PDB file of C-alpha atoms in Angstrom:
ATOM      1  CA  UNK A   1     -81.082 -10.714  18.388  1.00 46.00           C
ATOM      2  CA  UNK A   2     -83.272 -13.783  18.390  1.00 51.00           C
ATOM      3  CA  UNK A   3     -86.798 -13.994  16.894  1.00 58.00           C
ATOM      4  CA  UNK A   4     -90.040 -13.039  19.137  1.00 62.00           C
ATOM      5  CA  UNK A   5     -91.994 -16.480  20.093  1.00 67.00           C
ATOM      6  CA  UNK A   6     -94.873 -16.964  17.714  1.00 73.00           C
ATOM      7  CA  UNK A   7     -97.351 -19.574  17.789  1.00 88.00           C
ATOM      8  CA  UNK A   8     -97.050 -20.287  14.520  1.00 86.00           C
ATOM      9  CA  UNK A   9     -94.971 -22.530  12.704  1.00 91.00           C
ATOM     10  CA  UNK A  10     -92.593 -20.611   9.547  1.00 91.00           C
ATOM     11  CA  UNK A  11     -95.050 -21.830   7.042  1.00 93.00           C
ATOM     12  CA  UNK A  12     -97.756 -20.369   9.002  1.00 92.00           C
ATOM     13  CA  UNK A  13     -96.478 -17.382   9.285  1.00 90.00           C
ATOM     14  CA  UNK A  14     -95.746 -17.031   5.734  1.00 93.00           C
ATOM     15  CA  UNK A  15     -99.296 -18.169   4.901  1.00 94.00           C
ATOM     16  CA  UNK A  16    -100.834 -15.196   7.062  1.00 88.00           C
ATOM     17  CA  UNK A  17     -98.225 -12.540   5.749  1.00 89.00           C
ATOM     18  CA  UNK A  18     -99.559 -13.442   1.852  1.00 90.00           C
ATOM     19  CA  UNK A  19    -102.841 -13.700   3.225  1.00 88.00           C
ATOM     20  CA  UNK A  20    -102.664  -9.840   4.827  1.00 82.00           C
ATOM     21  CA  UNK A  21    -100.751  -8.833   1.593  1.00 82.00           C
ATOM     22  CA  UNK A  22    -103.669 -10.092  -1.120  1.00 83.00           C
ATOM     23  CA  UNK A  23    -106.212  -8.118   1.476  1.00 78.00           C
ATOM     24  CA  UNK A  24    -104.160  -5.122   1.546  1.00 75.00           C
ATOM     25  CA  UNK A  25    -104.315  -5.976  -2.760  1.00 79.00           C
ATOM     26  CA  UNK A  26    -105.976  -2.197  -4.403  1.00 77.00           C
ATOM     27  CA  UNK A  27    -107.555  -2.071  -0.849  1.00 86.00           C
ATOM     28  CA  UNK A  28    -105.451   0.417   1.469  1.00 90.00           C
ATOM     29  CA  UNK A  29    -106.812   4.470   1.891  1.00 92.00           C
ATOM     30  CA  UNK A  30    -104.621   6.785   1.941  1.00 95.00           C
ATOM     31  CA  UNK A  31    -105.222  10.351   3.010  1.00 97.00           C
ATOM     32  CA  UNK A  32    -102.606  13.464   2.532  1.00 98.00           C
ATOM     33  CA  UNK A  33    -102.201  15.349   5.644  1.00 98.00           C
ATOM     34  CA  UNK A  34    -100.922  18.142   3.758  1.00 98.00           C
ATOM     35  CA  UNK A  35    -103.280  18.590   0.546  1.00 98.00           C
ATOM     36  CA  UNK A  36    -106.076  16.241   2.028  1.00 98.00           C
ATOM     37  CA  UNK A  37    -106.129  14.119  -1.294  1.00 98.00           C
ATOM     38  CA  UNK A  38    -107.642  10.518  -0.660  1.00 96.00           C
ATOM     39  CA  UNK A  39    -107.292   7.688  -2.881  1.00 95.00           C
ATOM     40  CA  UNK A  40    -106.937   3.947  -1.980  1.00 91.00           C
ATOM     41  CA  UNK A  41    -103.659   1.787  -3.764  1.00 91.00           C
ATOM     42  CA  UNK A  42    -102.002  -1.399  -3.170  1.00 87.00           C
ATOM     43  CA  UNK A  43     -98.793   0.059  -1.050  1.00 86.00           C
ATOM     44  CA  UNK A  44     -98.141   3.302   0.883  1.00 89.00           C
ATOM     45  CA  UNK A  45     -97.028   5.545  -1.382  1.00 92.00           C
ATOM     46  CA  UNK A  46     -96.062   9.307  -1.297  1.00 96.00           C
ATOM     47  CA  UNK A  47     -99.091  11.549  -2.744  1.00 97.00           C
ATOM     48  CA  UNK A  48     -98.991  13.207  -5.968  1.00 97.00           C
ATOM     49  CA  UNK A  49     -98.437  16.836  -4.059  1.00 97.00           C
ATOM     50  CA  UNK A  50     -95.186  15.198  -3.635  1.00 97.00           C
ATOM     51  CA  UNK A  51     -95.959  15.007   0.475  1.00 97.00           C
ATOM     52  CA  UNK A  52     -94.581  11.735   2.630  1.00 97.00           C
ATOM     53  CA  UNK A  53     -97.318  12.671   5.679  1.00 98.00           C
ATOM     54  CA  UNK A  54     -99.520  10.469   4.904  1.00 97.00           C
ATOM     55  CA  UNK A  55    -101.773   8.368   6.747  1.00 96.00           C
ATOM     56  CA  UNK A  56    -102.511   4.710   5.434  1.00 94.00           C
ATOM     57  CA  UNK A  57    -105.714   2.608   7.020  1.00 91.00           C
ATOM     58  CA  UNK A  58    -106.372  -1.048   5.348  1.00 86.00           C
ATOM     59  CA  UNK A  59    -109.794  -0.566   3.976  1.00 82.00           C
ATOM     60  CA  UNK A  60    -110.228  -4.130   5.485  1.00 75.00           C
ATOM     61  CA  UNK A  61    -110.295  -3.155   8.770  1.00 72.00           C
ATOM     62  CA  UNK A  62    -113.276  -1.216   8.437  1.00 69.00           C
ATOM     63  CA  UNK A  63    -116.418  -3.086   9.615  1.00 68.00           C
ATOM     64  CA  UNK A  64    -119.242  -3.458   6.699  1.00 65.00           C
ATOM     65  CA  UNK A  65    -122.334  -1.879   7.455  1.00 58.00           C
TER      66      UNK A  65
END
C-alpha cells in the first residue's frame, strides 16, 4: 500500500502532527454517552463509569466568542 500524496514534505508533516498534538495538550472534551459525565483531558480515554462510548471534540475547534 503506498502513502496518500501530501503536499507536504516528511518534516512538514511531522511539524503539523506535534503542532495538532500540543493543541489537543489538556484541551480535548469528552462527554459519556452513557452517564453524560464531561470533563476535558489530553487523550481519549474511557470514562470513570467504566463506558468506551464516548464522544471526543478538540476544544480548539470551537470558535471564541
Amino acid at each position: 500500500m503506498t502513502e496518500p500524496h501530501s503536499y507536504l514534505s516528511p518534516e512538514e508533516l511531522q511539524a503539523w502532527r506535534l503542532s495538532l498534538q500540543e493543541a489537543n495538550r489538556n484541551n480535548i472534551f469528552c462527554y459519556c454517552r452513557r452517564c453524560h459525565r464531561e470533563w476535558v483531558a489530553s487523550d481519549q480515554v474511557a470514562c470513570l463509569c467504566g463506558s468506551k462510548d464516548v464522544e471526543y471534540i478538540a476544544c480548539w475547534q470551537f470558535p471564541d466568542g
